[in-house]
Amino acid sequence: MPSLQSRHLRTVDVARRAGCSVQHVRNLERDGVLPPATRTATGYRIYTDVHVQSALAYRGLAIGAGPVEAKRIVRSVHTCPAATTVALLDAAHARLHTERTELALAKQAAELISTEPVDDVQASDWMSVSELAVALGLRPSTLRHWDAEGLVVPDRDTPAGARRYSPSQVRDARVVHQLRKAGYRIAPLHAVMSQLGHTPGSGAIGAALAARDQATTARSRALLDATAALTVLLALRDGVVSARATTPPPESRNPR
């Protein structure tokens, strides 16, 4: 079996080293994440270490930054100066750092909000959709969407059926707002808000955000692995470029 340093690898060799399927390797080549493979006289693809490192870099970046950005970064290695690739990678790390910062703030805010006492309620404490939207800095349509999804369901105590939010419902909307800012999607929020409704301040919010924190850390580790693969890939690319720059083209070496 060819080693990692082999100059001639088959599709299956790249797939095994990158931990993906043969079809995925072909798809990555089709999308420009892997540079075009050379072909044998019979049409079989021939890959090299550059293809292996490209696939490894994409795998880590897809976890850490998402598939779209991963393709963009690895493609830049094959088509752009190294400074472009480094800048794109810096931006990916910066976005993850921002998410982590927002997550930390959401932890503090959501825990504080979820334990606030709701008592001595007055009629004037209730809020309309427009009033709550302004207070949270949201569009009224966002609150209506949360209502339709069953996340924060207000009362309808007017003849026209207008939404009216009680203080406890306002609290729930504030919690959902913080969790959404921390990156939580609608589906996982159902379980969190259901638990909060039964036992306010029980730690459900903290547990949910802790799970999000673990996922963010996993993405950071994936970016770290991808950075190592990109370092090798850039070195391999520079070596290939240097070799081509010092080697005359076939036409000049074998004039006709």
GROMACS .gro file of C-alpha atoms in nm:
model
  256
    1MET     CA    1   0.000   0.000   0.000
    2PRO     CA    2   0.138   0.347  -0.085
    3SER     CA    3   0.268   0.551   0.208
    4LEU     CA    4   0.167   0.906   0.291
    5GLN     CA    5   0.471   1.029   0.101
    6SER     CA    6   0.382   0.831  -0.212
    7ARG     CA    7   0.352   1.040  -0.526
    8HIS     CA    8   0.087   0.812  -0.674
    9LEU     CA    9  -0.228   0.744  -0.475
   10ARG     CA   10  -0.556   0.594  -0.581
   11THR     CA   11  -0.897   0.739  -0.500
   12VAL     CA   12  -0.948   0.478  -0.229
   13ASP     CA   13  -0.611   0.569  -0.072
   14VAL     CA   14  -0.714   0.933  -0.037
   15ALA     CA   15  -1.053   0.830   0.102
   16ARG     CA   16  -0.895   0.608   0.368
   17ARG     CA   17  -0.646   0.872   0.479
   18ALA     CA   18  -0.909   1.146   0.491
   19GLY     CA   19  -1.173   0.928   0.660
   20CYS     CA   20  -1.438   0.971   0.392
   21SER     CA   21  -1.594   0.781   0.106
   22VAL     CA   22  -1.454   0.738  -0.244
   23GLN     CA   23  -1.750   0.930  -0.384
   24HIS     CA   24  -1.683   1.216  -0.144
   25VAL     CA   25  -1.326   1.240  -0.274
   26ARG     CA   26  -1.461   1.266  -0.628
   27ASN     CA   27  -1.714   1.528  -0.517
   28LEU     CA   28  -1.439   1.736  -0.355
   29GLU     CA   29  -1.236   1.721  -0.674
   30ARG     CA   30  -1.542   1.822  -0.875
   31ASP     CA   31  -1.597   2.122  -0.644
   32GLY     CA   32  -1.234   2.236  -0.671
   33VAL     CA   33  -1.148   2.152  -0.309
   34LEU     CA   34  -0.903   1.895  -0.445
   35PRO     CA   35  -0.700   2.004  -0.749
   36PRO     CA   36  -0.768   1.803  -1.067
   37ALA     CA   37  -0.608   1.460  -1.053
   38THR     CA   38  -0.392   1.339  -1.335
   39ARG     CA   39  -0.511   1.037  -1.532
   40THR     CA   40  -0.351   0.715  -1.645
   41ALA     CA   41  -0.371   0.607  -2.007
   42THR     CA   42  -0.674   0.398  -1.912
   43GLY     CA   43  -0.848   0.689  -1.735
   44TYR     CA   44  -0.779   0.606  -1.369
   45ARG     CA   45  -0.720   0.902  -1.137
   46ILE     CA   46  -0.377   0.953  -0.983
   47TYR     CA   47  -0.364   1.153  -0.660
   48THR     CA   48  -0.076   1.282  -0.448
   49ASP     CA   49  -0.012   1.406  -0.096
   50VAL     CA   50  -0.159   1.744  -0.194
   51HIS     CA   51  -0.497   1.578  -0.244
   52VAL     CA   52  -0.477   1.397   0.090
   53GLN     CA   53  -0.395   1.715   0.281
   54SER     CA   54  -0.666   1.907   0.093
   55ALA     CA   55  -0.924   1.649   0.200
   56LEU     CA   56  -0.800   1.651   0.561
   57ALA     CA   57  -0.808   2.030   0.575
   58TYR     CA   58  -1.159   2.038   0.434
   59ARG     CA   59  -1.279   1.780   0.687
   60GLY     CA   60  -1.167   1.988   0.985
   61LEU     CA   61  -1.282   2.316   0.836
   62ALA     CA   62  -1.625   2.176   0.752
   63ILE     CA   63  -1.678   2.099   1.122
   64GLY     CA   64  -1.526   2.421   1.250
   65ALA     CA   65  -1.649   2.674   0.993
   66GLY     CA   66  -1.916   2.495   0.790
   67PRO     CA   67  -1.894   2.321   0.449
   68VAL     CA   68  -1.935   2.635   0.238
   69GLU     CA   69  -1.656   2.827   0.409
   70ALA     CA   70  -1.440   2.512   0.420
   71LYS     CA   71  -1.457   2.479   0.042
   72ARG     CA   72  -1.376   2.845   0.000
   73ILE     CA   73  -1.068   2.826   0.222
   74VAL     CA   74  -0.921   2.508   0.072
   75ARG     CA   75  -0.991   2.622  -0.285
   76SER     CA   76  -0.796   2.940  -0.207
   77VAL     CA   77  -0.486   2.729  -0.142
   78HIS     CA   78  -0.494   2.607  -0.501
   79THR     CA   79  -0.585   2.939  -0.665
   80CYS     CA   80  -0.469   3.231  -0.447
   81PRO     CA   81  -0.161   3.358  -0.264
   82ALA     CA   82  -0.099   3.212   0.081
   83ALA     CA   83  -0.195   3.545   0.239
   84THR     CA   84  -0.551   3.500   0.112
   85THR     CA   85  -0.582   3.157   0.274
   86VAL     CA   86  -0.443   3.284   0.604
   87ALA     CA   87  -0.684   3.578   0.602
   88LEU     CA   88  -0.983   3.349   0.541
   89LEU     CA   89  -0.869   3.122   0.824
   90ASP     CA   90  -0.828   3.422   1.056
   91ALA     CA   91  -1.185   3.525   0.976
   92ALA     CA   92  -1.313   3.177   1.061
   93HIS     CA   93  -1.137   3.188   1.398
   94ALA     CA   94  -1.272   3.538   1.461
   95ARG     CA   95  -1.630   3.429   1.394
   96LEU     CA   96  -1.592   3.139   1.633
   97HIS     CA   97  -1.445   3.370   1.896
   98THR     CA   98  -1.744   3.601   1.857
   99GLU     CA   99  -1.981   3.308   1.902
  100ARG     CA  100  -1.797   3.202   2.217
  101THR     CA  101  -1.814   3.555   2.357
  102GLU     CA  102  -2.187   3.579   2.284
  103LEU     CA  103  -2.237   3.237   2.440
  104ALA     CA  104  -2.068   3.351   2.762
  105LEU     CA  105  -2.291   3.658   2.776
  106ALA     CA  106  -2.598   3.447   2.705
  107LYS     CA  107  -2.510   3.216   2.994
  108GLN     CA  108  -2.503   3.505   3.237
  109ALA     CA  109  -2.816   3.672   3.102
  110ALA     CA  110  -3.032   3.361   3.060
  111GLU     CA  111  -2.954   3.225   3.406
  112LEU     CA  112  -3.031   3.561   3.563
  113ILE     CA  113  -3.354   3.605   3.367
  114SER     CA  114  -3.479   3.252   3.432
  115THR     CA  115  -3.455   3.297   3.810
  116GLU     CA  116  -3.622   3.638   3.829
  117PRO     CA  117  -3.934   3.625   4.048
  118VAL     CA  118  -4.261   3.705   3.878
  119ASP     CA  119  -4.508   3.826   4.141
  120ASP     CA  120  -4.730   4.119   4.230
  121VAL     CA  121  -4.847   4.135   3.868
  122GLN     CA  122  -5.041   4.444   3.760
  123ALA     CA  123  -5.254   4.484   3.451
  124SER     CA  124  -5.010   4.749   3.327
  125ASP     CA  125  -4.728   4.492   3.332
  126TRP     CA  126  -4.863   4.310   3.025
  127MET     CA  127  -4.711   4.397   2.687
  128SER     CA  128  -4.834   4.391   2.329
  129VAL     CA  129  -4.638   4.235   2.046
  130SER     CA  130  -4.512   4.574   1.935
  131GLU     CA  131  -4.409   4.679   2.285
  132LEU     CA  132  -4.219   4.358   2.351
  133ALA     CA  133  -4.054   4.367   2.009
  134VAL     CA  134  -3.924   4.717   2.079
  135ALA     CA  135  -3.805   4.618   2.427
  136LEU     CA  136  -3.607   4.321   2.291
  137GLY     CA  137  -3.490   4.491   1.973
  138LEU     CA  138  -3.673   4.237   1.755
  139ARG     CA  139  -3.924   4.246   1.474
  140PRO     CA  140  -4.285   4.169   1.570
  141SER     CA  141  -4.277   3.893   1.308
  142THR     CA  142  -4.006   3.717   1.512
  143LEU     CA  143  -4.234   3.704   1.817
  144ARG     CA  144  -4.519   3.578   1.601
  145HIS     CA  145  -4.289   3.305   1.469
  146TRP     CA  146  -4.200   3.201   1.824
  147ASP     CA  147  -4.572   3.190   1.901
  148ALA     CA  148  -4.640   2.969   1.596
  149GLU     CA  149  -4.353   2.740   1.699
  150GLY     CA  150  -4.487   2.711   2.053
  151LEU     CA  151  -4.181   2.866   2.217
  152VAL     CA  152  -4.340   3.175   2.369
  153VAL     CA  153  -4.720   3.162   2.347
  154PRO     CA  154  -4.894   3.480   2.466
  155ASP     CA  155  -5.249   3.517   2.583
  156ARG     CA  156  -5.521   3.660   2.359
  157ASP     CA  157  -5.748   3.846   2.595
  158THR     CA  158  -5.896   4.108   2.364
  159PRO     CA  159  -6.207   4.074   2.145
  160ALA     CA  160  -5.986   4.095   1.835
  161GLY     CA  161  -5.757   3.823   1.966
  162ALA     CA  162  -5.452   4.048   1.991
  163ARG     CA  163  -5.147   3.896   2.158
  164ARG     CA  164  -5.076   4.010   2.512
  165TYR     CA  165  -4.764   3.899   2.700
  166SER     CA  166  -4.776   3.850   3.075
  167PRO     CA  167  -4.462   3.916   3.284
  168SER     CA  168  -4.378   3.543   3.287
  169GLN     CA  169  -4.420   3.527   2.909
  170VAL     CA  170  -4.200   3.834   2.873
  171ARG     CA  171  -3.939   3.653   3.082
  172ASP     CA  172  -3.963   3.349   2.853
  173ALA     CA  173  -3.923   3.571   2.547
  174ARG     CA  174  -3.609   3.724   2.699
  175VAL     CA  175  -3.465   3.377   2.763
  176VAL     CA  176  -3.541   3.261   2.408
  177HIS     CA  177  -3.386   3.580   2.273
  178GLN     CA  178  -3.062   3.515   2.462
  179LEU     CA  179  -3.048   3.150   2.356
  180ARG     CA  180  -3.113   3.239   1.994
  181LYS     CA  181  -2.829   3.492   2.009
  182ALA     CA  182  -2.609   3.211   2.142
  183GLY     CA  183  -2.683   3.006   1.831
  184TYR     CA  184  -2.961   2.778   1.951
  185ARG     CA  185  -3.203   2.661   1.683
  186ILE     CA  186  -3.577   2.641   1.730
  187ALA     CA  187  -3.609   2.263   1.772
  188PRO     CA  188  -3.372   2.221   2.072
  189LEU     CA  189  -3.531   2.522   2.240
  190HIS     CA  190  -3.863   2.340   2.281
  191ALA     CA  191  -3.719   2.103   2.543
  192VAL     CA  192  -3.537   2.384   2.723
  193MET     CA  193  -3.842   2.609   2.745
  194SER     CA  194  -4.066   2.321   2.844
  195GLN     CA  195  -3.835   2.241   3.135
  196LEU     CA  196  -3.816   2.607   3.234
  197GLY     CA  197  -4.195   2.625   3.243
  198HIS     CA  198  -4.218   2.336   3.487
  199THR     CA  199  -3.933   2.428   3.717
  200PRO     CA  200  -3.807   2.785   3.669
  201GLY     CA  201  -3.443   2.825   3.764
  202SER     CA  202  -3.387   2.447   3.769
  203GLY     CA  203  -3.068   2.465   3.568
  204ALA     CA  204  -3.219   2.366   3.234
  205ILE     CA  205  -3.084   2.684   3.075
  206GLY     CA  206  -2.738   2.625   3.215
  207ALA     CA  207  -2.736   2.265   3.093
  208ALA     CA  208  -2.846   2.371   2.745
  209LEU     CA  209  -2.579   2.637   2.721
  210ALA     CA  210  -2.316   2.397   2.856
  211ALA     CA  211  -2.399   2.160   2.571
  212ARG     CA  212  -2.360   2.449   2.329
  213ASP     CA  213  -2.026   2.532   2.487
  214GLN     CA  214  -1.904   2.175   2.431
  215ALA     CA  215  -2.010   2.191   2.067
  216THR     CA  216  -1.821   2.519   2.024
  217THR     CA  217  -1.509   2.367   2.178
  218ALA     CA  218  -1.534   2.073   1.937
  219ARG     CA  219  -1.547   2.318   1.647
  220SER     CA  220  -1.240   2.498   1.784
  221ARG     CA  221  -1.051   2.169   1.799
  222ALA     CA  222  -1.156   2.090   1.444
  223LEU     CA  223  -1.022   2.427   1.327
  224LEU     CA  224  -0.697   2.349   1.503
  225ASP     CA  225  -0.667   2.018   1.318
  226ALA     CA  226  -0.754   2.190   0.992
  227THR     CA  227  -0.485   2.453   1.051
  228ALA     CA  228  -0.223   2.179   1.081
  229ALA     CA  229  -0.341   2.022   0.756
  230LEU     CA  230  -0.342   2.361   0.583
  231THR     CA  231   0.016   2.424   0.698
  232VAL     CA  232   0.129   2.098   0.535
  233LEU     CA  233  -0.081   2.171   0.227
  234LEU     CA  234   0.070   2.516   0.179
  235ALA     CA  235   0.420   2.370   0.215
  236LEU     CA  236   0.343   2.104  -0.044
  237ARG     CA  237   0.192   2.362  -0.276
  238ASP     CA  238   0.492   2.590  -0.247
  239GLY     CA  239   0.719   2.298  -0.323
  240VAL     CA  240   0.521   2.212  -0.634
  241VAL     CA  241   0.520   2.573  -0.748
  242SER     CA  242   0.894   2.604  -0.697
  243ALA     CA  243   0.961   2.286  -0.890
  244ARG     CA  244   0.749   2.401  -1.180
  245ALA     CA  245   0.912   2.742  -1.180
  246THR     CA  246   1.261   2.593  -1.219
  247THR     CA  247   1.166   2.324  -1.470
  248PRO     CA  248   1.138   2.428  -1.833
  249PRO     CA  249   0.810   2.338  -2.002
  250PRO     CA  250   0.813   2.019  -2.212
  251GLU     CA  251   0.807   2.218  -2.536
  252SER     CA  252   1.137   2.396  -2.457
  253ARG     CA  253   1.309   2.076  -2.340
  254ASN     CA  254   1.200   1.878  -2.641
  255PRO     CA  255   1.177   2.121  -2.929
  256ARG     CA  256   1.028   1.993  -3.253
   0.00000   0.00000   0.00000
